[in-house]
PDB file of C-alpha atoms in Angstrom:
ATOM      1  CA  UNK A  67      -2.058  -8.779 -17.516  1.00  0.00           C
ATOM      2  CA  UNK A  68      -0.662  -9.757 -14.375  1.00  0.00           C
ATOM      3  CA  UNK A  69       1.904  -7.431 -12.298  1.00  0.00           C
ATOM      4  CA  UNK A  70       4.838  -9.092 -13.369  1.00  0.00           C
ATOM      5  CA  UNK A  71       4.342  -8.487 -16.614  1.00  0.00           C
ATOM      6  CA  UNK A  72       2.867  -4.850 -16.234  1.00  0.00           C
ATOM      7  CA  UNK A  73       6.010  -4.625 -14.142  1.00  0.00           C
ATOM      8  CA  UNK A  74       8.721  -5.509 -17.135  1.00  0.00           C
ATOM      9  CA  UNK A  75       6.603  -3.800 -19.648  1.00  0.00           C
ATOM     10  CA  UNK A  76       6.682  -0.523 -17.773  1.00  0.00           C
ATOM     11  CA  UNK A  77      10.816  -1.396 -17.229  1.00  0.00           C
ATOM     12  CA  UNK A  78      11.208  -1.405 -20.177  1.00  0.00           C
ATOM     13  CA  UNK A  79       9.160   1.690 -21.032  1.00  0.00           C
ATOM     14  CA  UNK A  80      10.892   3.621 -18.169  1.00  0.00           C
ATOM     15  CA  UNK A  81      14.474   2.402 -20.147  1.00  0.00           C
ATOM     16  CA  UNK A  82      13.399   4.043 -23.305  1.00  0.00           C
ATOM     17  CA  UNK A  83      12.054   7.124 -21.928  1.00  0.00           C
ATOM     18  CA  UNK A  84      14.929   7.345 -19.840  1.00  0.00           C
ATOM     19  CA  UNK A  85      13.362   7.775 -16.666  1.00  0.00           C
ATOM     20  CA  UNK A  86      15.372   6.721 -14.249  1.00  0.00           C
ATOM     21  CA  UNK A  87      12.905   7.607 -11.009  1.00  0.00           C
ATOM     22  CA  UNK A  88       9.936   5.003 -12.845  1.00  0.00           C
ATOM     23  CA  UNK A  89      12.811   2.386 -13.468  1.00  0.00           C
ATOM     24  CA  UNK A  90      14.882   2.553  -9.823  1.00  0.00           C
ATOM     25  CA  UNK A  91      11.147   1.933  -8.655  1.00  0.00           C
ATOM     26  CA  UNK A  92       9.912  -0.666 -11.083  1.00  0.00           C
ATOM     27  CA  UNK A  93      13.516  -2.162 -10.043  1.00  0.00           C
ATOM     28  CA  UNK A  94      12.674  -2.217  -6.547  1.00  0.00           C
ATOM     29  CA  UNK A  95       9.080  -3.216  -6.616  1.00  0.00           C
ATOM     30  CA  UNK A  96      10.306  -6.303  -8.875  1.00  0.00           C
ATOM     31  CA  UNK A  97      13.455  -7.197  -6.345  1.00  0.00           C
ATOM     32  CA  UNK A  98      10.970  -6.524  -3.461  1.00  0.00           C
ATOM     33  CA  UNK A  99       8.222  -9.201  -5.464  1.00  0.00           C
ATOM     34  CA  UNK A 100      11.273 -11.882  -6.158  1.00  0.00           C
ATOM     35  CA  UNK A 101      12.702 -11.885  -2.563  1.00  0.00           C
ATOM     36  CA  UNK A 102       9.124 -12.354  -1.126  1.00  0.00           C
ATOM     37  CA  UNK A 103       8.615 -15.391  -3.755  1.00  0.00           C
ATOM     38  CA  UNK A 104      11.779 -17.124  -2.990  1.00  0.00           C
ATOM     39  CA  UNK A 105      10.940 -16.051   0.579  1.00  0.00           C
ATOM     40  CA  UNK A 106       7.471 -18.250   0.504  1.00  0.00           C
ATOM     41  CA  UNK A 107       8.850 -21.076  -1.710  1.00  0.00           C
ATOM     42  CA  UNK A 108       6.528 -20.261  -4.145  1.00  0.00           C
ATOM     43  CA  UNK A 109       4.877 -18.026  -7.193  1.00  0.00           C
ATOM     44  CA  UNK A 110       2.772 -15.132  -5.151  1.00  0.00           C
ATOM     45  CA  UNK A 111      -0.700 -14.734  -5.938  1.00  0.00           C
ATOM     46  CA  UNK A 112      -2.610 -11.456  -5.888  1.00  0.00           C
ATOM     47  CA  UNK A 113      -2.911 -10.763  -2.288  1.00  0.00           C
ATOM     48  CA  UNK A 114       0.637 -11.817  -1.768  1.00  0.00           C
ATOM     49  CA  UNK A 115       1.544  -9.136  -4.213  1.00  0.00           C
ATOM     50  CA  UNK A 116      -0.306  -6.731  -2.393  1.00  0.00           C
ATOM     51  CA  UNK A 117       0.996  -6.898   0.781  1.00  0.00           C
ATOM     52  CA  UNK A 118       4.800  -6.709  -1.051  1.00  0.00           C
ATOM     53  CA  UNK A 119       3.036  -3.299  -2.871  1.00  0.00           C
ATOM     54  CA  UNK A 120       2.001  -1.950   0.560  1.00  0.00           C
ATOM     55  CA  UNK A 121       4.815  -2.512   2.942  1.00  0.00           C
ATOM     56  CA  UNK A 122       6.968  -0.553  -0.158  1.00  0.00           C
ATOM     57  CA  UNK A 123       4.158   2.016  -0.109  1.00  0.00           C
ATOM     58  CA  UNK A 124       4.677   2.080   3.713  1.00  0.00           C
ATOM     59  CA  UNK A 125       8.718   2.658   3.546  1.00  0.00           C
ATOM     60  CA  UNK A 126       8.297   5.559   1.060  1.00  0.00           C
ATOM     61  CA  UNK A 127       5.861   7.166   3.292  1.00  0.00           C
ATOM     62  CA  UNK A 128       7.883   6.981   6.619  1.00  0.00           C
ATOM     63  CA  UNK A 129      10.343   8.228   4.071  1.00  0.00           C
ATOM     64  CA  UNK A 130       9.164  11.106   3.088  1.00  0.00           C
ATOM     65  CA  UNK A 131       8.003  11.984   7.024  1.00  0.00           C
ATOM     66  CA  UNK A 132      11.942  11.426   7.935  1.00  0.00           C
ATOM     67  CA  UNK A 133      13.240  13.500   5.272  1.00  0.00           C
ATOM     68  CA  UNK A 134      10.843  16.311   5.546  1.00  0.00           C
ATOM     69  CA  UNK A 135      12.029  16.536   9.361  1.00  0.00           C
ATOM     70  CA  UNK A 136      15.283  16.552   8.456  1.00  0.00           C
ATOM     71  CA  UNK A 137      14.646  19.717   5.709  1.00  0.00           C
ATOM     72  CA  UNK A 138      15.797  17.124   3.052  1.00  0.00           C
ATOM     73  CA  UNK A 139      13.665  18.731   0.428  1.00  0.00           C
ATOM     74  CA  UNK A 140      15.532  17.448  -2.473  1.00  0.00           C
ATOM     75  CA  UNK A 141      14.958  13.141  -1.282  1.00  0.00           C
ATOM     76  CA  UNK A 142      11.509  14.127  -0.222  1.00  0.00           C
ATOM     77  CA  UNK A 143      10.615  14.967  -3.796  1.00  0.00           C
ATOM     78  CA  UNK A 144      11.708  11.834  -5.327  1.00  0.00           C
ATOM     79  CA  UNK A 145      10.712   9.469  -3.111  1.00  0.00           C
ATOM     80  CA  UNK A 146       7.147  11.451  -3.579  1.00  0.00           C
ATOM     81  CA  UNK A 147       7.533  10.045  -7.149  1.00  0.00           C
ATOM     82  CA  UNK A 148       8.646   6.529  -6.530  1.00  0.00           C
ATOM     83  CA  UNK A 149       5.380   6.456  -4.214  1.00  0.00           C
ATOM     84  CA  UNK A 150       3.275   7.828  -7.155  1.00  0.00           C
ATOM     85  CA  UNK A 151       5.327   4.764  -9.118  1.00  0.00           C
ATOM     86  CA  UNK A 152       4.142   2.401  -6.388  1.00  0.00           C
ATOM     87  CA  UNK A 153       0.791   3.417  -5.886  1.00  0.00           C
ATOM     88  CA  UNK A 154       0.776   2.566  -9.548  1.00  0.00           C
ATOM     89  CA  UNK A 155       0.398  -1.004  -8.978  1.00  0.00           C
ATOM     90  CA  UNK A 156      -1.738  -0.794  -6.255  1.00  0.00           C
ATOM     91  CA  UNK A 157      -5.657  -0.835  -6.185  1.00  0.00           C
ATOM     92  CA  UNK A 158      -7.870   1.788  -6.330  1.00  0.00           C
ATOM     93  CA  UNK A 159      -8.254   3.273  -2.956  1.00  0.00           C
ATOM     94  CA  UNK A 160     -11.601   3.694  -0.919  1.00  0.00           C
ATOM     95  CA  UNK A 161     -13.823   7.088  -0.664  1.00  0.00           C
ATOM     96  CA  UNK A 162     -14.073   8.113   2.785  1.00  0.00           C
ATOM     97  CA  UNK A 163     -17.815   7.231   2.496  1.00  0.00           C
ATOM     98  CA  UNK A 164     -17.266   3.926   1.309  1.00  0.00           C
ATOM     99  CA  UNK A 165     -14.686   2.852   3.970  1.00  0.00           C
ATOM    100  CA  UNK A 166     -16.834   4.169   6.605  1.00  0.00           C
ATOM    101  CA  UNK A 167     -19.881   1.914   5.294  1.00  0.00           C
ATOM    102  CA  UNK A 168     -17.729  -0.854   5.133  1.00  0.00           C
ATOM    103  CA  UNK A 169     -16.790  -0.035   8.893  1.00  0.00           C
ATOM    104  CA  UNK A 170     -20.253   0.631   9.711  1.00  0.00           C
ATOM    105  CA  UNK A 171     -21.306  -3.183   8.330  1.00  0.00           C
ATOM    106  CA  UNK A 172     -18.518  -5.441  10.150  1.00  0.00           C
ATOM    107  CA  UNK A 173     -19.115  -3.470  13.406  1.00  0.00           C
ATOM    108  CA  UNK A 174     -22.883  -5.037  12.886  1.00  0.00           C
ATOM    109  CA  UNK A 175     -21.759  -8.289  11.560  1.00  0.00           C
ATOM    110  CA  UNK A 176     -19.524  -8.886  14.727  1.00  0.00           C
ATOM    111  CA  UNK A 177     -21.910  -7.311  16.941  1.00  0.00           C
ATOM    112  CA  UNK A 178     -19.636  -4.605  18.545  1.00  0.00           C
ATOM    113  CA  UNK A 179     -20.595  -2.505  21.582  1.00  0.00           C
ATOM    114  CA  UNK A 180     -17.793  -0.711  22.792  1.00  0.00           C
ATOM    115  CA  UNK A 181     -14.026   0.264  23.097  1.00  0.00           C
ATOM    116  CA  UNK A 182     -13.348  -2.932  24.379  1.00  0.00           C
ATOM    117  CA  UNK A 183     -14.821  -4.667  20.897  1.00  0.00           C
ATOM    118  CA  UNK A 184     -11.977  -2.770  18.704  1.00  0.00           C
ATOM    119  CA  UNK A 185      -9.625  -5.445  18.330  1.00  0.00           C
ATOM    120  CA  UNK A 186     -12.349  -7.765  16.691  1.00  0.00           C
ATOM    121  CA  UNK A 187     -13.863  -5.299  14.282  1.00  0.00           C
ATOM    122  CA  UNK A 188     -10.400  -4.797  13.171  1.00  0.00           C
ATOM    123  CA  UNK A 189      -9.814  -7.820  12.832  1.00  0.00           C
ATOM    124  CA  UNK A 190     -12.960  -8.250  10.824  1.00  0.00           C
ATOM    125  CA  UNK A 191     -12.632  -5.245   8.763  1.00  0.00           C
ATOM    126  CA  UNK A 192      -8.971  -5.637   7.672  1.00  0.00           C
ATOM    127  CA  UNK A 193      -8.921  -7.993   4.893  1.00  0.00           C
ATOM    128  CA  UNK A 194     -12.256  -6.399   3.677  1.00  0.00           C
ATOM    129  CA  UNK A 195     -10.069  -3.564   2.665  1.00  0.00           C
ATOM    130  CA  UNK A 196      -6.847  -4.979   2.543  1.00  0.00           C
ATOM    131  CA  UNK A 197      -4.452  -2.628  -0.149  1.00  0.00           C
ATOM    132  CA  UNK A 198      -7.603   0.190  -0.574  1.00  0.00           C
ATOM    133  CA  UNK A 199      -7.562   2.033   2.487  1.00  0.00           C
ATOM    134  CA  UNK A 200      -5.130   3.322   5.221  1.00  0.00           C
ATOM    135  CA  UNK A 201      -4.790   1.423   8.268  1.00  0.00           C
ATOM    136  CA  UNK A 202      -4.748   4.271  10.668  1.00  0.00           C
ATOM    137  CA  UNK A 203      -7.807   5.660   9.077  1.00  0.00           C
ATOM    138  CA  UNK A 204      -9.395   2.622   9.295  1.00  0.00           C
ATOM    139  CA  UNK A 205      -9.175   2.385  13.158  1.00  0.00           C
ATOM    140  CA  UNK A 206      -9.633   5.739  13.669  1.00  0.00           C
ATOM    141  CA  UNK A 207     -13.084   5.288  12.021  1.00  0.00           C
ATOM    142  CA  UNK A 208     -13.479   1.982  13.676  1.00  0.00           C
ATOM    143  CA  UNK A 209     -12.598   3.766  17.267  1.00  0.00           C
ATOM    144  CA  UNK A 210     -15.082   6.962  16.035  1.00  0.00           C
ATOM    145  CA  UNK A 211     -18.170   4.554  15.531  1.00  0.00           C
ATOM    146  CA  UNK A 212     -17.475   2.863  18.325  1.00  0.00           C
ATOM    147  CA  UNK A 213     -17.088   5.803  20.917  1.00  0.00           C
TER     148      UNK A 213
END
């Protein structure tokens, strides 16, 4: 099943259960999907998709950071659930262990020595784990191994 479908299927499941949280989010993911396709001129394949699923992911986080500074309790609970929503449709994420053995094998690959080699072993290591794993805990294991 691809994620539009999945996406209407679990609108329309959110409109019977009467879940309004699930269906403001389905909503959003699906406007977010349809801007980005008329955006590129053309149908979005997976890893298109994927970076429309993470920069959402990415605004409910900051989100929830904002509003928990700002003692906003109540908006810091529901956009907790639209992120649950979102991270719905996303991938399953990395172990620890794994992303630091996938780390471990591009610093090799590109032959890393030092600080100065960060940049390309990002660069490397980025689309490996595009959508599985956090980008800041990516380079902070990138700048741990190569400290």
């Amino acid at each position: 099943m691809s994620l539009s479908d999945k996406i209407m299927a679990d609108m329309k499941q959110a409109m019977k259960d009467k879940d309004k949280v699930k269906l403001n989010t389905v909503r959003m993911i699906k406007s977010a999907l349809m801007n980005e396709k008329i955006k590129l001129g053309h149908e979005l394949n997976a890893d298109e998709e994927l970076t429309v699923l993470n920069r959402e992911k990415k605004q409910r986080e900051e989100s929830i950071a904002e509003f928990a500074k700002a003692k906003r309790d109540d908006l810091v609970e529901e956009t907790k659930k639209e992120l649950a929503v979102v991270e719905g449709y996303m991938p399953k994420q990395l172990s620890k262990d794994e992303l630091d053995k996938i780390v471990k094998e591009t610093i090799e690959e590109v032959g890393a020595k030092g600080k100065s080699d960060f940049g390309k072993v990002m660069k490397a290591v980025m689309p490996k784990v595009k959508g599985r794993a956090d980008g800041k805990q990516t380079s902070a294991l990138v700048r741990d191994h190569l400290n």
